Amino acid sequence: MNAAVKQTKSLSGSIFSTVLVFSLVILVVFGVVISSIFYESYEQDGEQKLSVLAQDAAEALNVSEKDSNINLLSEQFPGRVRYTLIDADGTVLYDSAKDASTMENHGSRPEVLAAGNGGVAHLTRYSETLKTDTIYAAVRLDDGGVVRLSENRESLFAFLGRMTTPIFITIIVVAGLVFLLSRILTNRIMKPIDALNLADPLENEIYSEMTPLLRRVDEQQTLLRRQNEELAEAENLRRDFSSNVSHEMKTPLQVISGYAELMQNGMVAPEDQKKFAGLVYEEAQAMRSLINDVLMLSRLDETAFDSEVATRIDLLEIAQREKMRLETFAQEQQVTVEVEGKEAFVAGTEALIGEMLHNLIENAIRYNHPDGKVWVSVSTEVVPNAFANVDTGMTPQQASLLRRAPGDTSMKAQNQVVLRVTDTGPGIPDEMKDKIFERFFRIDKSRSKETGGTGLGLAIVKHAVLYHNGTITVDSEMGIGTTFTVRLPEVE
């Protein structure tokens, strides 16, 4: 059952919402700021005009008789501005908006006190009752009294409230324009994106911001192509391996089946039955060796050793142990094996290290001359940046099938353990040195039956060396012998 497709955002919708929110925020902020500035200018202008009127009224009152001041204010200064005449003791003598006799003493009013101290004062007070601002301008008269002018103005909040309708209409218009703009922008942005050629990502003429993405696409495509090639190579190796295994098993099975049939039908003389049984046993042992090697390679291919914890292994001890295991075989082949060196430790899987040494020593014995010799040496070397730029000798497809030993950090090691296995055999031709690690490859196919090897020993050796982050090289001289040199990271 296919997984549900994750919902994706619309580009035009994202552009529309982003631009709309941005535009509305700018519009509201700009409107509030401009309105506030306009209102502040309007207030200051009102205060200035009221102050001028208050000073004009004071000048007129100062040159007139005190008894005629009330008549002068009522006759000469009519209008929407409120005039209040206050005596020196705070008594209201005249008010253009109310009956002065009913008004309380204004001597404590802030504007009156300020005018009495400085001669001229103006201030603004907010009325919670009327929800308006009242501007006051007061001027002290020569007789100690105060003439006060006042005018009601809209508060800032009331002024902004009155702007709600035009702002709302503007928002609707802006939303419509933003919608059209987002459509146009989306089409322009998507045009080069729709024209992308993903088959060749780096050849597109596109926004510079998309370059990292296209590089990633190109890298992924390159990786996928390489992985496909590796998978195809691995499949070919698997197919060839299966074919070779089937071919290698066919011969001993035919021999075993043939001899068994002869013995079953009584066609083997009693004195020859032991001989035939021995032949059947030899072929069965050959099949067992082949099966063991195939299983070992399969485990390496499938990284079955990755789950094993790396241990500290003495390479010299393993070499001596494998020499003892092969002592009988060496005697049969009339070959002498010597192991020398000092303790040298590596981190890895003991079973693989043992298999590697066993196959190297066994091959040196098997492909040797009567009275031949095999020397196994273990030593250590100090080299700068060991394994930093080593040549594994494998194709990328083969190397990709391998894995590093668990928890290994030996690529930074400076010390390395060197294992050399030297024989006095016939040697390996130069043109075949790169092929001897291939599965089922034999230098002399005509002698394959005679030597009894499975053709998988060196393939296992190569895998085991690479698994432990090591290298293996071959030096050989025809008619003199061959030396296999393995280098592995040393551990304390």
Tab-separated table of C-alpha atoms in Angstrom:
chain	number	residue	atom	x	y	z
A	1	MET	CA	0.000	0.000	0.000
A	2	ASN	CA	1.479	3.304	-1.077
A	3	ALA	CA	2.199	5.877	1.620
A	4	ALA	CA	0.097	9.009	1.569
A	5	VAL	CA	1.719	11.879	-0.315
A	6	LYS	CA	2.748	14.651	2.026
A	7	GLN	CA	0.790	17.839	1.446
A	8	THR	CA	2.911	20.527	-0.206
A	9	LYS	CA	2.476	24.264	-0.128
A	10	SER	CA	1.423	26.258	-3.174
A	11	LEU	CA	4.120	28.644	-4.341
A	12	SER	CA	1.591	31.243	-5.477
A	13	GLY	CA	-0.251	30.860	-2.171
A	14	SER	CA	2.973	31.304	-0.212
A	15	ILE	CA	3.927	34.386	-2.222
A	16	PHE	CA	0.397	35.812	-1.885
A	17	SER	CA	0.209	35.293	1.875
A	18	THR	CA	3.747	36.568	2.458
A	19	VAL	CA	3.384	39.672	0.319
A	20	LEU	CA	-0.128	40.360	1.669
A	21	VAL	CA	0.929	40.114	5.312
A	22	PHE	CA	4.014	42.218	4.629
A	23	SER	CA	2.001	44.826	2.736
A	24	LEU	CA	-0.721	44.989	5.396
A	25	VAL	CA	1.803	45.327	8.198
A	26	ILE	CA	3.588	48.094	6.311
A	27	LEU	CA	0.260	49.753	5.481
A	28	VAL	CA	-0.999	49.657	9.081
A	29	VAL	CA	2.313	50.777	10.560
A	30	PHE	CA	2.702	53.508	7.952
A	31	GLY	CA	-0.900	54.641	8.459
A	32	VAL	CA	-0.560	54.783	12.239
A	33	VAL	CA	2.777	56.611	12.055
A	34	ILE	CA	1.584	59.139	9.456
A	35	SER	CA	-1.711	59.674	11.288
A	36	SER	CA	0.141	60.177	14.568
A	37	ILE	CA	2.535	62.642	12.961
A	38	PHE	CA	-0.360	64.484	11.326
A	39	TYR	CA	-2.306	64.548	14.576
A	40	GLU	CA	0.715	65.778	16.531
A	41	SER	CA	1.265	68.534	13.977
A	42	TYR	CA	-2.414	69.369	14.124
A	43	GLU	CA	-2.261	69.588	17.953
A	44	GLN	CA	0.852	71.732	17.946
A	45	ASP	CA	-0.665	74.066	15.385
A	46	GLY	CA	-3.815	74.328	17.535
A	47	GLU	CA	-1.775	75.066	20.642
A	48	GLN	CA	0.198	77.741	18.802
A	49	LYS	CA	-2.920	79.476	17.439
A	50	LEU	CA	-4.636	79.319	20.826
A	51	SER	CA	-1.544	80.768	22.503
A	52	VAL	CA	-1.489	83.656	20.022
A	53	LEU	CA	-5.184	84.336	20.653
A	54	ALA	CA	-4.579	84.253	24.426
A	55	GLN	CA	-1.777	86.791	24.131
A	56	ASP	CA	-3.905	89.051	21.904
A	57	ALA	CA	-6.722	88.876	24.442
A	58	ALA	CA	-4.275	89.666	27.292
A	59	GLU	CA	-2.918	92.710	25.452
A	60	ALA	CA	-6.435	93.997	24.877
A	61	LEU	CA	-7.437	93.412	28.484
A	62	ASN	CA	-4.301	95.075	29.859
A	63	VAL	CA	-5.080	98.387	28.106
A	64	SER	CA	-8.752	98.461	29.010
A	65	GLU	CA	-10.472	99.297	32.257
A	66	LYS	CA	-10.953	96.312	34.561
A	67	ASP	CA	-14.679	96.931	34.829
A	68	SER	CA	-15.038	96.687	31.061
A	69	ASN	CA	-12.978	93.506	30.640
A	70	ILE	CA	-16.006	91.222	30.741
A	71	ASN	CA	-17.807	93.250	28.072
A	72	LEU	CA	-14.652	93.336	25.997
A	73	LEU	CA	-14.305	89.544	26.064
A	74	SER	CA	-17.957	88.915	25.255
A	75	GLU	CA	-18.060	91.432	22.420
A	76	GLN	CA	-14.606	91.401	20.873
A	77	PHE	CA	-13.700	87.684	21.134
A	78	PRO	CA	-16.708	85.592	20.151
A	79	GLY	CA	-16.372	82.124	18.457
A	80	ARG	CA	-15.867	78.485	19.232
A	81	VAL	CA	-12.905	79.192	21.514
A	82	ARG	CA	-13.863	79.296	25.169
A	83	TYR	CA	-12.657	82.373	27.103
A	84	THR	CA	-12.346	82.427	30.869
A	85	LEU	CA	-11.331	85.449	32.937
A	86	ILE	CA	-9.941	84.565	36.351
A	87	ASP	CA	-9.228	87.046	39.132
A	88	ALA	CA	-5.948	87.084	41.042
A	89	ASP	CA	-7.523	85.086	43.879
A	90	GLY	CA	-8.793	82.359	41.503
A	91	THR	CA	-12.411	83.580	41.302
A	92	VAL	CA	-13.927	83.090	37.867
A	93	LEU	CA	-15.113	86.495	36.685
A	94	TYR	CA	-16.252	85.458	33.257
A	95	ASP	CA	-16.631	82.283	31.163
A	96	SER	CA	-17.946	82.253	27.603
A	97	ALA	CA	-19.407	78.766	27.960
A	98	LYS	CA	-20.822	78.708	31.501
A	99	ASP	CA	-22.244	80.938	34.181
A	100	ALA	CA	-19.219	82.217	36.080
A	101	SER	CA	-21.123	82.456	39.368
A	102	THR	CA	-21.652	78.699	39.414
A	103	MET	CA	-18.033	77.808	38.744
A	104	GLU	CA	-15.581	76.814	41.436
A	105	ASN	CA	-12.376	78.621	42.221
A	106	HIS	CA	-9.774	78.080	39.423
A	107	GLY	CA	-6.737	79.249	41.365
A	108	SER	CA	-5.410	75.684	41.657
A	109	ARG	CA	-5.814	74.756	38.008
A	110	PRO	CA	-2.449	73.735	36.456
A	111	GLU	CA	-2.650	76.182	33.580
A	112	VAL	CA	-3.563	79.059	35.942
A	113	LEU	CA	-0.723	78.250	38.316
A	114	ALA	CA	1.710	77.936	35.407
A	115	ALA	CA	0.602	81.281	33.942
A	116	GLY	CA	0.894	82.933	37.352
A	117	ASN	CA	4.484	81.729	37.678
A	118	GLY	CA	5.683	82.223	34.129
A	119	GLY	CA	3.301	84.669	32.547
A	120	VAL	CA	2.259	82.351	29.694
A	121	ALA	CA	1.250	78.662	29.839
A	122	HIS	CA	-0.355	76.108	27.577
A	123	LEU	CA	-1.145	72.433	28.116
A	124	THR	CA	-3.478	69.646	27.002
A	125	ARG	CA	-5.711	67.547	29.271
A	126	TYR	CA	-7.685	64.423	28.300
A	127	SER	CA	-11.305	64.245	29.411
A	128	GLU	CA	-12.408	60.710	30.353
A	129	THR	CA	-16.016	61.891	30.289
A	130	LEU	CA	-16.000	63.519	26.868
A	131	LYS	CA	-13.268	61.266	25.426
A	132	THR	CA	-11.638	64.386	23.982
A	133	ASP	CA	-8.489	66.438	24.473
A	134	THR	CA	-8.822	70.014	25.741
A	135	ILE	CA	-6.096	72.519	24.852
A	136	TYR	CA	-5.536	75.315	27.343
A	137	ALA	CA	-3.607	78.591	26.866
A	138	ALA	CA	-3.360	80.970	29.801
A	139	VAL	CA	-1.710	84.429	30.088
A	140	ARG	CA	-1.213	86.453	33.270
A	141	LEU	CA	-2.647	89.975	33.193
A	142	ASP	CA	-0.988	93.060	34.611
A	143	ASP	CA	-3.470	93.139	37.514
A	144	GLY	CA	-2.517	89.611	38.556
A	145	GLY	CA	-5.506	87.945	36.970
A	146	VAL	CA	-5.372	85.316	34.225
A	147	VAL	CA	-7.147	85.069	30.904
A	148	ARG	CA	-7.532	81.449	29.817
A	149	LEU	CA	-8.545	80.134	26.406
A	150	SER	CA	-9.558	76.512	25.793
A	151	GLU	CA	-10.626	74.443	22.816
A	152	ASN	CA	-11.786	70.812	22.539
A	153	ARG	CA	-10.022	68.556	20.077
A	154	GLU	CA	-10.398	64.888	19.087
A	155	SER	CA	-8.126	62.536	20.986
A	156	LEU	CA	-5.557	60.503	19.046
A	157	PHE	CA	-7.593	57.309	19.488
A	158	ALA	CA	-10.759	59.018	18.279
A	159	PHE	CA	-8.857	60.417	15.328
A	160	LEU	CA	-7.475	56.975	14.419
A	161	GLY	CA	-10.921	55.440	14.880
A	162	ARG	CA	-12.274	57.868	12.329
A	163	MET	CA	-9.641	56.592	9.892
A	164	THR	CA	-10.852	52.971	10.177
A	165	THR	CA	-13.157	53.070	7.150
A	166	PRO	CA	-10.646	54.528	4.660
A	167	ILE	CA	-7.955	52.158	5.995
A	168	PHE	CA	-10.282	49.156	5.568
A	169	ILE	CA	-11.079	50.172	1.992
A	170	THR	CA	-7.362	50.599	1.315
A	171	ILE	CA	-6.670	47.112	2.721
A	172	ILE	CA	-9.210	45.550	0.333
A	173	VAL	CA	-7.635	47.346	-2.626
A	174	VAL	CA	-4.140	46.321	-1.525
A	175	ALA	CA	-5.226	42.665	-1.094
A	176	GLY	CA	-6.531	42.615	-4.654
A	177	LEU	CA	-3.337	44.129	-6.018
A	178	VAL	CA	-1.212	41.714	-3.989
A	179	PHE	CA	-3.214	38.759	-5.341
A	180	LEU	CA	-2.542	39.839	-8.928
A	181	LEU	CA	1.113	40.547	-8.111
A	182	SER	CA	1.578	37.114	-6.522
A	183	ARG	CA	0.212	35.422	-9.651
A	184	ILE	CA	2.572	37.395	-11.870
A	185	LEU	CA	5.552	36.752	-9.599
A	186	THR	CA	4.767	33.033	-9.376
A	187	ASN	CA	4.638	32.687	-13.157
A	188	ARG	CA	7.913	34.559	-13.560
A	189	ILE	CA	9.645	32.570	-10.818
A	190	MET	CA	8.366	29.195	-12.025
A	191	LYS	CA	9.143	29.729	-15.709
A	192	PRO	CA	12.892	28.887	-15.478
A	193	ILE	CA	12.181	26.198	-12.866
A	194	ASP	CA	9.656	24.469	-15.136
A	195	ALA	CA	12.282	24.501	-17.879
A	196	LEU	CA	14.875	22.668	-15.753
A	197	ASN	CA	16.678	19.787	-17.426
A	198	LEU	CA	17.256	17.394	-14.541
A	199	ALA	CA	19.088	14.985	-16.813
A	200	ASP	CA	21.976	17.474	-16.803
A	201	PRO	CA	21.375	19.672	-13.710
A	202	LEU	CA	24.542	21.780	-13.897
A	203	GLU	CA	23.869	22.947	-17.462
A	204	ASN	CA	20.703	24.889	-16.546
A	205	GLU	CA	20.549	28.677	-16.481
A	206	ILE	CA	18.758	29.187	-13.193
A	207	TYR	CA	18.810	31.306	-10.067
A	208	SER	CA	22.118	31.246	-8.201
A	209	GLU	CA	20.227	30.266	-5.019
A	210	MET	CA	19.329	26.945	-6.665
A	211	THR	CA	22.921	26.048	-7.533
A	212	PRO	CA	23.510	24.056	-4.288
A	213	LEU	CA	20.309	22.080	-4.903
A	214	LEU	CA	21.253	21.296	-8.510
A	215	ARG	CA	24.735	20.287	-7.397
A	216	ARG	CA	23.162	17.936	-4.872
A	217	VAL	CA	20.888	16.498	-7.584
A	218	ASP	CA	23.904	16.012	-9.852
A	219	GLU	CA	25.837	14.324	-7.030
A	220	GLN	CA	22.893	12.053	-6.272
A	221	GLN	CA	22.539	11.124	-9.932
A	222	THR	CA	26.260	10.412	-10.166
A	223	LEU	CA	26.037	8.317	-7.011
A	224	LEU	CA	23.003	6.431	-8.318
A	225	ARG	CA	24.740	5.740	-11.631
A	226	ARG	CA	27.801	4.490	-9.785
A	227	GLN	CA	25.680	2.373	-7.480
A	228	ASN	CA	23.829	0.926	-10.465
A	229	GLU	CA	27.158	0.098	-12.071
A	230	GLU	CA	28.350	-1.475	-8.832
A	231	LEU	CA	25.132	-3.450	-8.506
A	232	ALA	CA	25.471	-4.635	-12.085
A	233	GLU	CA	29.091	-5.574	-11.441
A	234	ALA	CA	28.118	-7.322	-8.225
A	235	GLU	CA	25.382	-9.176	-10.058
A	236	ASN	CA	27.873	-10.259	-12.719
A	237	LEU	CA	30.289	-11.381	-9.995
A	238	ARG	CA	27.516	-13.305	-8.274
A	239	ARG	CA	26.444	-14.916	-11.536
A	240	ASP	CA	30.021	-15.847	-12.449
A	241	PHE	CA	30.631	-17.058	-8.907
A	242	SER	CA	27.548	-19.272	-8.978
A	243	SER	CA	28.519	-20.626	-12.377
A	244	ASN	CA	32.079	-21.341	-11.227
A	245	VAL	CA	30.889	-23.010	-8.014
A	246	SER	CA	28.562	-25.233	-10.013
A	247	HIS	CA	31.365	-26.099	-12.417
A	248	GLU	CA	33.888	-26.813	-9.649
A	249	MET	CA	31.432	-29.060	-7.812
A	250	LYS	CA	30.396	-30.947	-10.902
A	251	THR	CA	33.726	-32.763	-11.334
A	252	PRO	CA	34.080	-34.227	-7.807
A	253	LEU	CA	30.381	-35.108	-7.792
A	254	GLN	CA	30.767	-36.973	-11.077
A	255	VAL	CA	33.826	-38.805	-9.760
A	256	ILE	CA	32.118	-39.715	-6.485
A	257	SER	CA	28.955	-40.779	-8.280
A	258	GLY	CA	30.904	-42.851	-10.832
A	259	TYR	CA	33.041	-44.671	-8.259
A	260	ALA	CA	30.057	-45.253	-5.988
A	261	GLU	CA	28.067	-46.710	-8.876
A	262	LEU	CA	30.918	-49.093	-9.766
A	263	MET	CA	31.190	-50.234	-6.154
A	264	GLN	CA	27.406	-50.586	-5.826
A	265	ASN	CA	27.205	-52.799	-8.916
A	266	GLY	CA	30.049	-55.039	-7.726
A	267	MET	CA	32.287	-54.004	-10.600
A	268	VAL	CA	35.261	-53.263	-8.328
A	269	ALA	CA	37.519	-56.096	-7.300
A	270	PRO	CA	37.784	-56.589	-3.511
A	271	GLU	CA	41.464	-55.722	-3.547
A	272	ASP	CA	40.643	-52.377	-5.306
A	273	GLN	CA	37.771	-51.321	-3.063
A	274	LYS	CA	40.074	-49.566	-0.582
A	275	LYS	CA	41.658	-47.638	-3.432
A	276	PHE	CA	38.284	-46.575	-4.801
A	277	ALA	CA	37.063	-45.627	-1.327
A	278	GLY	CA	40.172	-43.473	-0.940
A	279	LEU	CA	39.426	-41.720	-4.228
A	280	VAL	CA	35.844	-41.065	-3.121
A	281	TYR	CA	37.153	-39.715	0.198
A	282	GLU	CA	39.610	-37.371	-1.557
A	283	GLU	CA	36.900	-35.991	-3.806
A	284	ALA	CA	34.564	-35.529	-0.831
A	285	GLN	CA	37.323	-33.656	1.009
A	286	ALA	CA	37.857	-31.461	-2.051
A	287	MET	CA	34.132	-30.663	-2.082
A	288	ARG	CA	34.176	-29.898	1.639
A	289	SER	CA	37.102	-27.489	1.179
A	290	LEU	CA	35.291	-25.832	-1.694
A	291	ILE	CA	32.091	-25.474	0.321
A	292	ASN	CA	33.996	-24.047	3.299
A	293	ASP	CA	35.695	-21.455	1.084
A	294	VAL	CA	32.409	-20.538	-0.594
A	295	LEU	CA	30.740	-20.060	2.791
A	296	MET	CA	33.637	-17.911	3.992
A	297	LEU	CA	33.418	-15.663	0.913
A	298	SER	CA	29.665	-15.414	1.301
A	299	ARG	CA	30.075	-14.253	4.904
A	300	LEU	CA	32.583	-11.632	3.778
A	301	ASP	CA	30.348	-10.438	0.955
A	302	GLU	CA	27.396	-10.130	3.302
A	303	THR	CA	29.498	-8.418	6.013
A	304	ALA	CA	28.534	-11.159	8.450
A	305	PHE	CA	31.667	-10.373	10.496
A	306	ASP	CA	30.530	-6.785	11.213
A	307	SER	CA	28.621	-7.912	14.293
A	308	GLU	CA	31.764	-9.398	15.828
A	309	VAL	CA	33.688	-7.257	18.301
A	310	ALA	CA	37.255	-6.464	17.223
A	311	THR	CA	39.837	-8.108	19.491
A	312	ARG	CA	43.579	-7.668	20.018
A	313	ILE	CA	45.357	-10.381	18.015
A	314	ASP	CA	49.021	-11.421	18.052
A	315	LEU	CA	49.890	-12.047	14.389
A	316	LEU	CA	53.013	-14.053	15.260
A	317	GLU	CA	51.019	-16.416	17.484
A	318	ILE	CA	48.434	-16.992	14.744
A	319	ALA	CA	51.195	-17.649	12.199
A	320	GLN	CA	52.786	-20.270	14.470
A	321	ARG	CA	49.410	-21.890	15.079
A	322	GLU	CA	48.647	-22.163	11.359
A	323	LYS	CA	52.110	-23.597	10.709
A	324	MET	CA	51.340	-26.402	13.167
A	325	ARG	CA	47.980	-27.055	11.532
A	326	LEU	CA	49.668	-27.382	8.115
A	327	GLU	CA	52.669	-29.416	9.312
A	328	THR	CA	51.334	-32.718	7.955
A	329	PHE	CA	50.441	-31.180	4.594
A	330	ALA	CA	53.913	-29.608	4.365
A	331	GLN	CA	55.540	-32.963	5.038
A	332	GLU	CA	53.449	-34.595	2.332
A	333	GLN	CA	54.567	-31.902	-0.103
A	334	GLN	CA	58.185	-32.169	1.116
A	335	VAL	CA	58.259	-28.469	1.985
A	336	THR	CA	59.812	-26.886	5.075
A	337	VAL	CA	57.961	-24.031	6.803
A	338	GLU	CA	59.699	-21.559	9.121
A	339	VAL	CA	58.059	-18.808	11.183
A	340	GLU	CA	60.095	-15.971	12.645
A	341	GLY	CA	59.601	-12.482	14.007
A	342	LYS	CA	58.309	-10.798	17.151
A	343	GLU	CA	54.980	-10.137	18.828
A	344	ALA	CA	52.879	-7.702	16.814
A	345	PHE	CA	49.260	-6.932	17.544
A	346	VAL	CA	46.384	-5.958	15.266
A	347	ALA	CA	42.697	-5.326	15.958
A	348	GLY	CA	40.159	-7.464	14.164
A	349	THR	CA	38.443	-10.821	13.873
A	350	GLU	CA	40.641	-13.755	14.824
A	351	ALA	CA	38.797	-16.186	12.551
A	352	LEU	CA	39.492	-14.002	9.500
A	353	ILE	CA	43.119	-13.375	10.422
A	354	GLY	CA	43.577	-17.122	10.913
A	355	GLU	CA	41.936	-17.909	7.574
A	356	MET	CA	44.136	-15.327	5.841
A	357	LEU	CA	47.359	-16.816	7.258
A	358	HIS	CA	46.202	-20.389	6.639
A	359	ASN	CA	45.516	-19.724	2.951
A	360	LEU	CA	48.777	-17.821	2.401
A	361	ILE	CA	50.896	-20.547	4.018
A	362	GLU	CA	48.911	-23.367	2.387
A	363	ASN	CA	49.322	-21.799	-1.062
A	364	ALA	CA	53.060	-21.310	-0.466
A	365	ILE	CA	53.314	-25.027	0.361
A	366	ARG	CA	50.989	-26.216	-2.397
A	367	TYR	CA	52.633	-24.269	-5.207
A	368	ASN	CA	56.230	-25.160	-4.378
A	369	HIS	CA	58.881	-27.700	-5.334
A	370	PRO	CA	59.885	-30.820	-3.443
A	371	ASP	CA	62.468	-29.825	-0.854
A	372	GLY	CA	61.161	-26.291	-1.162
A	373	LYS	CA	60.934	-23.791	1.677
A	374	VAL	CA	58.404	-21.331	3.026
A	375	TRP	CA	59.389	-18.419	5.274
A	376	VAL	CA	56.792	-16.566	7.336
A	377	SER	CA	57.983	-13.380	9.046
A	378	VAL	CA	56.172	-10.906	11.309
A	379	SER	CA	57.600	-7.435	11.974
A	380	THR	CA	56.573	-3.821	12.525
A	381	GLU	CA	57.329	-0.661	10.603
A	382	VAL	CA	56.883	3.037	11.318
A	383	VAL	CA	55.720	5.039	8.326
A	384	PRO	CA	54.168	8.537	8.023
A	385	ASN	CA	50.431	8.555	7.440
A	386	ALA	CA	50.190	4.813	7.140
A	387	PHE	CA	47.295	3.637	4.945
A	388	ALA	CA	46.337	7.233	4.108
A	389	ASN	CA	46.783	6.752	0.384
A	390	VAL	CA	47.119	3.011	-0.056
A	391	ASP	CA	46.287	1.213	-3.257
A	392	THR	CA	43.967	-1.657	-2.440
A	393	GLY	CA	44.281	-3.164	-5.879
A	394	MET	CA	40.502	-3.695	-6.092
A	395	THR	CA	37.945	-2.137	-8.366
A	396	PRO	CA	35.470	0.293	-6.740
A	397	GLN	CA	32.751	-2.278	-7.292
A	398	GLN	CA	34.672	-4.925	-5.370
A	399	ALA	CA	35.748	-2.563	-2.626
A	400	SER	CA	32.165	-1.367	-2.101
A	401	LEU	CA	31.179	-4.905	-1.150
A	402	LEU	CA	33.511	-4.801	1.834
A	403	ARG	CA	33.140	-3.129	5.243
A	404	ARG	CA	35.594	-1.851	7.817
A	405	ALA	CA	36.235	-3.631	11.078
A	406	PRO	CA	33.850	-2.416	13.818
A	407	GLY	CA	35.070	0.653	15.698
A	408	ASP	CA	38.289	0.811	13.693
A	409	THR	CA	40.247	4.075	13.669
A	410	SER	CA	43.476	2.684	12.279
A	411	MET	CA	43.513	4.863	9.178
A	412	LYS	CA	45.279	7.442	11.369
A	413	ALA	CA	47.832	4.904	12.676
A	414	GLN	CA	51.539	5.522	12.204
A	415	ASN	CA	52.712	1.981	12.997
A	416	GLN	CA	51.929	-1.066	10.928
A	417	VAL	CA	52.428	-4.800	11.250
A	418	VAL	CA	54.115	-6.401	8.257
A	419	LEU	CA	53.511	-10.069	7.406
A	420	ARG	CA	55.610	-11.658	4.665
A	421	VAL	CA	55.063	-15.163	3.286
A	422	THR	CA	57.850	-16.221	0.893
A	423	ASP	CA	58.111	-19.455	-1.052
A	424	THR	CA	60.602	-21.068	-3.451
A	425	GLY	CA	57.940	-21.932	-6.008
A	426	PRO	CA	57.893	-21.386	-9.767
A	427	GLY	CA	56.821	-17.726	-9.491
A	428	ILE	CA	53.934	-15.742	-10.936
A	429	PRO	CA	54.068	-14.037	-14.339
A	430	ASP	CA	53.805	-10.234	-14.163
A	431	GLU	CA	50.685	-10.162	-16.310
A	432	MET	CA	48.885	-12.436	-13.850
A	433	LYS	CA	49.742	-10.696	-10.571
A	434	ASP	CA	46.531	-8.646	-10.657
A	435	LYS	CA	44.374	-11.657	-11.474
A	436	ILE	CA	45.474	-14.151	-8.848
A	437	PHE	CA	43.041	-12.636	-6.306
A	438	GLU	CA	40.061	-13.299	-8.569
A	439	ARG	CA	37.759	-16.117	-7.574
A	440	PHE	CA	38.563	-19.497	-9.164
A	441	PHE	CA	41.521	-18.054	-11.053
A	442	ARG	CA	44.403	-20.488	-11.533
A	443	ILE	CA	47.709	-19.747	-13.217
A	444	ASP	CA	48.017	-23.274	-14.604
A	445	LYS	CA	44.571	-24.730	-15.102
A	446	SER	CA	46.076	-28.021	-16.238
A	447	ARG	CA	47.586	-28.488	-12.744
A	448	SER	CA	44.424	-27.540	-10.853
A	449	LYS	CA	43.456	-31.166	-10.327
A	450	GLU	CA	46.975	-32.062	-9.318
A	451	THR	CA	47.418	-29.298	-6.742
A	452	GLY	CA	43.945	-29.711	-5.294
A	453	GLY	CA	43.305	-26.035	-4.588
A	454	THR	CA	39.811	-24.560	-4.742
A	455	GLY	CA	40.866	-21.353	-6.481
A	456	LEU	CA	39.276	-19.262	-3.705
A	457	GLY	CA	42.123	-19.024	-1.200
A	458	LEU	CA	43.646	-15.744	-2.390
A	459	ALA	CA	40.211	-14.189	-2.902
A	460	ILE	CA	39.512	-14.868	0.785
A	461	VAL	CA	42.925	-13.441	1.697
A	462	LYS	CA	42.223	-10.234	-0.228
A	463	HIS	CA	38.820	-9.782	1.414
A	464	ALA	CA	40.228	-10.434	4.887
A	465	VAL	CA	43.060	-7.920	4.388
A	466	LEU	CA	40.734	-5.196	3.153
A	467	TYR	CA	38.264	-5.914	5.935
A	468	HIS	CA	41.034	-5.072	8.401
A	469	ASN	CA	42.012	-1.875	6.541
A	470	GLY	CA	45.226	-3.385	5.274
A	471	THR	CA	47.054	-3.836	1.989
A	472	ILE	CA	48.552	-6.802	0.201
A	473	THR	CA	51.227	-6.785	-2.479
A	474	VAL	CA	52.918	-9.491	-4.541
A	475	ASP	CA	56.583	-9.688	-5.543
A	476	SER	CA	57.578	-12.617	-7.711
A	477	GLU	CA	60.436	-13.737	-9.913
A	478	MET	CA	59.945	-16.612	-12.312
A	479	GLY	CA	61.847	-19.739	-11.275
A	480	ILE	CA	62.882	-18.245	-7.915
A	481	GLY	CA	59.762	-17.703	-5.833
A	482	THR	CA	57.033	-15.378	-4.636
A	483	THR	CA	56.553	-13.113	-1.618
A	484	PHE	CA	53.137	-11.953	-0.406
A	485	THR	CA	53.405	-8.868	1.853
A	486	VAL	CA	50.479	-7.905	4.072
A	487	ARG	CA	50.435	-4.624	6.011
A	488	LEU	CA	47.904	-4.079	8.801
A	489	PRO	CA	47.462	-1.229	11.310
A	490	GLU	CA	49.223	-1.994	14.584
A	491	VAL	CA	47.540	-1.599	17.972
A	492	GLU	CA	49.217	-1.283	21.359
